[in-house]
Amino acid sequence: MADYVCTRMEVTQSADVPDFAFSADPPVRSRRVVVLRFVRTALSGLVWFAIVVVLLGVGAAAGSTAVWATDAKVPPQVAAFLRRTGVAMPVRAVQVEPAPVKSGLYDRALVTGIYDRASPSIVEITTIRGERRGSGSGVLISPNGTVLTNYHVVRDATSIEVTLLDHTRLVATMLGRDPQDDIAFLRLEDAPPSLQTLTLGDSDELRPGELAIAIGNPIGLDRSISVGVISGLGRTLRDGDRPMRHIIQTDATLNPGNSGGALLNAAGEVIGITNAIERAAGRTGFGGIGYAVPSSSVKRFADRLLAGEHIRHAWLGISGQDVTPSAARELGVTVSRGVAIGSVVGVGPAARAGLRKGDVITAVDRAPVETMDAFGAYLDRTYRPGDRVTLTISRGSETIETMATLEPWPEGDMAP
């Protein structure tokens, strides 16, 4: 069993120490600064200690004292240790140019260049829902202040605030939303002129193994970057029984707060909006798999979303599974492919069209149906609510055709 975790972060509004929805007892920002300072100090000490140990080893092996030349300042405690052990103190400054890092996939110059260009366009989104505060990420996509994010980041929010690179905080309002694809567009009020933006790339051209760079605000750490690859394409996630289709899978690390952030390609274009993590329930040592809404899903309805529309997707009102040879024998049908209906919503389009549990859908408007995922994706890409479709059904030894009028997916609880 896997848990899909949307990567929005929520905290209580009134408590001194926020109650994070996605991790146990995380520190508040002020405490985190102290902790990070301590960690930096501790790490600095460890690095110096490691250098001393290495030098001592070198000196012993060579039968002499190692001479260490650097332009760094030595902490007093390390200097005392050096004097006690007889290891030489720093004597002169040496300028060492780091070797270029370009091994296989990773190209440091490429990645850092993309980060420098893209990070100013990543914003932090803070929401209020009753007594709870939420946190997520967003991407500036127009100079006049249009922000692209996940719908679940701003869903049911009574207040939306966006923080820019220079820490300017602006009120935002929702323009358009597509709950099915987990997409929302926001408009910034009183946005400064000529905001730096990112371009939407073509996710349809992606291939597994390509570079994937995620930039967002995990647990409030603004504009954090992680690097990985495109691990898979065309995934289907389910929130309850409602599917999110055409999803990108990546091994770039995602955490709570990354939702709404950018997944970038090697050209620095947005090819996805990071939105979920899959974690195996009850399993340790499983780091999780990251997912992103593809840019193709954003582009599909961009004009309508920017015009303020609420996008509704076509819904048939069934749940089903792929037909296998064993399922075909059990159902008493002779077909070897299609979708076997497992349940029919009592007041949905399928029920009105006379479909029953156990029917096998083999075609829609004469286009063959192979699998449940392919069938759902075809309906989603091809039709809109109100469209009429002809379904070819295998029922026992009979093959019949019936008409169904597709409806919008129900609001609220997920429905098959």
PDB file of C-alpha atoms in Angstrom, residues 176-317:
ATOM      1  CA  GLY A 176      -8.823  30.014 -12.693  1.00  0.00           C
ATOM      2  CA  ARG A 177      -8.653  26.484 -11.363  1.00  0.00           C
ATOM      3  CA  ASP A 178      -8.559  22.926 -12.630  1.00  0.00           C
ATOM      4  CA  PRO A 179      -9.033  20.626  -9.614  1.00  0.00           C
ATOM      5  CA  GLN A 180      -8.801  17.469 -11.716  1.00  0.00           C
ATOM      6  CA  ASP A 181      -5.315  18.307 -12.990  1.00  0.00           C
ATOM      7  CA  ASP A 182      -4.343  20.062  -9.717  1.00  0.00           C
ATOM      8  CA  ILE A 183      -3.665  23.405 -11.419  1.00  0.00           C
ATOM      9  CA  ALA A 184      -4.473  26.969 -10.368  1.00  0.00           C
ATOM     10  CA  PHE A 185      -3.558  30.419 -11.668  1.00  0.00           C
ATOM     11  CA  LEU A 186      -3.215  33.347  -9.248  1.00  0.00           C
ATOM     12  CA  ARG A 187      -3.098  37.097  -9.890  1.00  0.00           C
ATOM     13  CA  LEU A 188      -0.843  39.274  -7.742  1.00  0.00           C
ATOM     14  CA  GLU A 189      -2.332  42.556  -6.583  1.00  0.00           C
ATOM     15  CA  ASP A 190      -0.075  45.621  -6.920  1.00  0.00           C
ATOM     16  CA  ALA A 191       2.637  43.542  -8.578  1.00  0.00           C
ATOM     17  CA  PRO A 192       5.870  45.411  -9.357  1.00  0.00           C
ATOM     18  CA  PRO A 193       6.625  45.887 -13.066  1.00  0.00           C
ATOM     19  CA  SER A 194       8.713  43.496 -15.152  1.00  0.00           C
ATOM     20  CA  LEU A 195       8.777  40.496 -12.862  1.00  0.00           C
ATOM     21  CA  GLN A 196      11.211  37.783 -13.928  1.00  0.00           C
ATOM     22  CA  THR A 197       9.306  34.815 -15.344  1.00  0.00           C
ATOM     23  CA  LEU A 198       9.796  31.261 -16.560  1.00  0.00           C
ATOM     24  CA  THR A 199       8.706  29.699 -19.846  1.00  0.00           C
ATOM     25  CA  LEU A 200       6.553  26.596 -20.145  1.00  0.00           C
ATOM     26  CA  GLY A 201       8.361  23.827 -22.010  1.00  0.00           C
ATOM     27  CA  ASP A 202       6.942  20.865 -23.918  1.00  0.00           C
ATOM     28  CA  SER A 203       6.443  17.923 -21.571  1.00  0.00           C
ATOM     29  CA  ASP A 204       5.204  15.802 -24.485  1.00  0.00           C
ATOM     30  CA  GLU A 205       8.803  15.682 -25.757  1.00  0.00           C
ATOM     31  CA  LEU A 206      10.234  14.309 -22.505  1.00  0.00           C
ATOM     32  CA  ARG A 207      11.942  10.936 -22.293  1.00  0.00           C
ATOM     33  CA  PRO A 208      12.906   8.946 -19.189  1.00  0.00           C
ATOM     34  CA  GLY A 209      16.488   9.668 -18.196  1.00  0.00           C
ATOM     35  CA  GLU A 210      16.416  13.378 -19.041  1.00  0.00           C
ATOM     36  CA  LEU A 211      17.621  15.917 -16.504  1.00  0.00           C
ATOM     37  CA  ALA A 212      14.994  17.119 -14.007  1.00  0.00           C
ATOM     38  CA  ILE A 213      15.593  20.059 -11.653  1.00  0.00           C
ATOM     39  CA  ALA A 214      13.087  20.870  -8.897  1.00  0.00           C
ATOM     40  CA  ILE A 215      13.039  24.310  -7.265  1.00  0.00           C
ATOM     41  CA  GLY A 216      10.581  25.159  -4.512  1.00  0.00           C
ATOM     42  CA  ASN A 217      10.159  25.925  -0.826  1.00  0.00           C
ATOM     43  CA  PRO A 218      10.296  22.624   1.094  1.00  0.00           C
ATOM     44  CA  ILE A 219       9.399  23.122   4.789  1.00  0.00           C
ATOM     45  CA  GLY A 220       9.784  26.858   4.259  1.00  0.00           C
ATOM     46  CA  LEU A 221      13.379  26.702   2.986  1.00  0.00           C
ATOM     47  CA  ASP A 222      12.968  29.154   0.137  1.00  0.00           C
ATOM     48  CA  ARG A 223      14.174  28.342  -3.367  1.00  0.00           C
ATOM     49  CA  SER A 224      15.753  25.001  -2.563  1.00  0.00           C
ATOM     50  CA  ILE A 225      17.017  22.966  -5.499  1.00  0.00           C
ATOM     51  CA  SER A 226      17.211  19.221  -6.039  1.00  0.00           C
ATOM     52  CA  VAL A 227      18.478  17.447  -9.132  1.00  0.00           C
ATOM     53  CA  GLY A 228      17.436  14.138 -10.644  1.00  0.00           C
ATOM     54  CA  VAL A 229      16.037  12.632 -13.795  1.00  0.00           C
ATOM     55  CA  ILE A 230      12.697  11.966 -15.411  1.00  0.00           C
ATOM     56  CA  SER A 231      11.957   8.500 -14.027  1.00  0.00           C
ATOM     57  CA  GLY A 232       8.688   7.824 -15.835  1.00  0.00           C
ATOM     58  CA  LEU A 233       5.895   9.402 -17.852  1.00  0.00           C
ATOM     59  CA  GLY A 234       2.143   9.011 -18.146  1.00  0.00           C
ATOM     60  CA  ARG A 235       1.613   7.914 -14.551  1.00  0.00           C
ATOM     61  CA  THR A 236      -1.851   7.926 -12.999  1.00  0.00           C
ATOM     62  CA  LEU A 237      -2.299   8.989  -9.368  1.00  0.00           C
ATOM     63  CA  ARG A 238      -5.506   8.591  -7.415  1.00  0.00           C
ATOM     64  CA  ASP A 239      -6.808  10.860  -4.692  1.00  0.00           C
ATOM     65  CA  GLY A 240      -9.553   8.578  -3.464  1.00  0.00           C
ATOM     66  CA  ASP A 241     -11.174   7.389  -6.689  1.00  0.00           C
ATOM     67  CA  ARG A 242     -10.460  10.535  -8.680  1.00  0.00           C
ATOM     68  CA  PRO A 243      -7.502  10.046 -11.045  1.00  0.00           C
ATOM     69  CA  MET A 244      -4.811  12.537 -11.979  1.00  0.00           C
ATOM     70  CA  ARG A 245      -3.494  11.441 -15.357  1.00  0.00           C
ATOM     71  CA  HIS A 246      -0.403  12.033 -17.517  1.00  0.00           C
ATOM     72  CA  ILE A 247       1.739  12.622 -14.404  1.00  0.00           C
ATOM     73  CA  ILE A 248       5.551  12.910 -14.554  1.00  0.00           C
ATOM     74  CA  GLN A 249       7.599  10.751 -12.176  1.00  0.00           C
ATOM     75  CA  THR A 250      10.987  12.014 -10.990  1.00  0.00           C
ATOM     76  CA  ASP A 251      13.676  11.028  -8.513  1.00  0.00           C
ATOM     77  CA  ALA A 252      14.487  14.687  -7.771  1.00  0.00           C
ATOM     78  CA  THR A 253      13.869  15.015  -4.035  1.00  0.00           C
ATOM     79  CA  LEU A 254      10.534  16.596  -3.074  1.00  0.00           C
ATOM     80  CA  ASN A 255       9.283  17.463   0.402  1.00  0.00           C
ATOM     81  CA  PRO A 256       6.290  19.215   2.008  1.00  0.00           C
ATOM     82  CA  GLY A 257       6.229  22.773   0.697  1.00  0.00           C
ATOM     83  CA  ASN A 258       7.474  21.820  -2.798  1.00  0.00           C
ATOM     84  CA  SER A 259       3.900  21.712  -4.104  1.00  0.00           C
ATOM     85  CA  GLY A 260       3.426  24.278  -6.845  1.00  0.00           C
ATOM     86  CA  GLY A 261       7.146  24.584  -7.521  1.00  0.00           C
ATOM     87  CA  ALA A 262       8.896  24.146 -10.844  1.00  0.00           C
ATOM     88  CA  LEU A 263      10.261  20.995 -12.435  1.00  0.00           C
ATOM     89  CA  LEU A 264      12.719  22.200 -15.074  1.00  0.00           C
ATOM     90  CA  ASN A 265      14.451  20.622 -18.051  1.00  0.00           C
ATOM     91  CA  ALA A 266      18.026  21.174 -19.225  1.00  0.00           C
ATOM     92  CA  ALA A 267      16.917  24.330 -21.051  1.00  0.00           C
ATOM     93  CA  GLY A 268      15.547  25.836 -17.839  1.00  0.00           C
ATOM     94  CA  GLU A 269      11.948  25.528 -19.046  1.00  0.00           C
ATOM     95  CA  VAL A 270       9.082  24.478 -16.799  1.00  0.00           C
ATOM     96  CA  ILE A 271       8.073  20.984 -17.853  1.00  0.00           C
ATOM     97  CA  GLY A 272       6.113  20.193 -14.683  1.00  0.00           C
ATOM     98  CA  ILE A 273       4.612  21.549 -11.473  1.00  0.00           C
ATOM     99  CA  THR A 274       5.675  19.373  -8.537  1.00  0.00           C
ATOM    100  CA  ASN A 275       2.665  18.173  -6.595  1.00  0.00           C
ATOM    101  CA  ALA A 276       2.956  14.845  -4.771  1.00  0.00           C
ATOM    102  CA  ILE A 277       5.176  12.271  -3.096  1.00  0.00           C
ATOM    103  CA  GLU A 278       4.484   8.555  -2.919  1.00  0.00           C
ATOM    104  CA  ARG A 279       5.571   6.878   0.283  1.00  0.00           C
ATOM    105  CA  ALA A 280       5.254   3.181   1.065  1.00  0.00           C
ATOM    106  CA  ALA A 281       3.105   2.717   4.168  1.00  0.00           C
ATOM    107  CA  GLY A 282       4.927   0.867   6.930  1.00  0.00           C
ATOM    108  CA  ARG A 283       8.212   0.612   5.031  1.00  0.00           C
ATOM    109  CA  THR A 284      11.477   2.098   6.222  1.00  0.00           C
ATOM    110  CA  GLY A 285      14.336   3.072   3.978  1.00  0.00           C
ATOM    111  CA  PHE A 286      11.940   4.181   1.237  1.00  0.00           C
ATOM    112  CA  GLY A 287      12.728   7.757   0.308  1.00  0.00           C
ATOM    113  CA  GLY A 288       9.590   8.316  -1.723  1.00  0.00           C
ATOM    114  CA  ILE A 289       8.878   9.001  -5.383  1.00  0.00           C
ATOM    115  CA  GLY A 290       8.167  12.497  -6.651  1.00  0.00           C
ATOM    116  CA  TYR A 291       5.454  13.478  -9.111  1.00  0.00           C
ATOM    117  CA  ALA A 292       4.648  16.561 -11.153  1.00  0.00           C
ATOM    118  CA  VAL A 293       1.751  17.801 -13.266  1.00  0.00           C
ATOM    119  CA  PRO A 294       3.069  18.052 -16.852  1.00  0.00           C
ATOM    120  CA  SER A 295       3.270  21.393 -18.611  1.00  0.00           C
ATOM    121  CA  SER A 296       1.069  19.959 -21.374  1.00  0.00           C
ATOM    122  CA  SER A 297      -1.814  19.805 -18.887  1.00  0.00           C
ATOM    123  CA  VAL A 298      -1.215  23.465 -18.012  1.00  0.00           C
ATOM    124  CA  LYS A 299      -1.068  24.575 -21.648  1.00  0.00           C
ATOM    125  CA  ARG A 300      -4.194  22.637 -22.556  1.00  0.00           C
ATOM    126  CA  PHE A 301      -6.494  24.957 -20.606  1.00  0.00           C
ATOM    127  CA  ALA A 302      -4.190  27.962 -20.073  1.00  0.00           C
ATOM    128  CA  ASP A 303      -6.321  30.466 -22.003  1.00  0.00           C
ATOM    129  CA  ARG A 304      -9.492  29.421 -20.219  1.00  0.00           C
ATOM    130  CA  LEU A 305      -7.799  29.414 -16.819  1.00  0.00           C
ATOM    131  CA  LEU A 306      -6.343  32.878 -17.386  1.00  0.00           C
ATOM    132  CA  ALA A 307      -9.850  34.026 -18.285  1.00  0.00           C
ATOM    133  CA  GLY A 308     -11.009  32.874 -14.848  1.00  0.00           C
ATOM    134  CA  GLU A 309     -12.715  29.602 -15.764  1.00  0.00           C
ATOM    135  CA  HIS A 310     -13.268  26.636 -13.492  1.00  0.00           C
ATOM    136  CA  ILE A 311     -12.275  23.657 -15.640  1.00  0.00           C
ATOM    137  CA  ARG A 312     -14.533  20.608 -15.407  1.00  0.00           C
ATOM    138  CA  HIS A 313     -13.508  17.282 -16.926  1.00  0.00           C
ATOM    139  CA  ALA A 314     -15.721  14.667 -18.595  1.00  0.00           C
ATOM    140  CA  TRP A 315     -17.022  11.926 -16.292  1.00  0.00           C
ATOM    141  CA  LEU A 316     -18.679   8.610 -17.145  1.00  0.00           C
ATOM    142  CA  GLY A 317     -19.363   7.360 -13.630  1.00  0.00           C
TER     143      GLY A 317
END
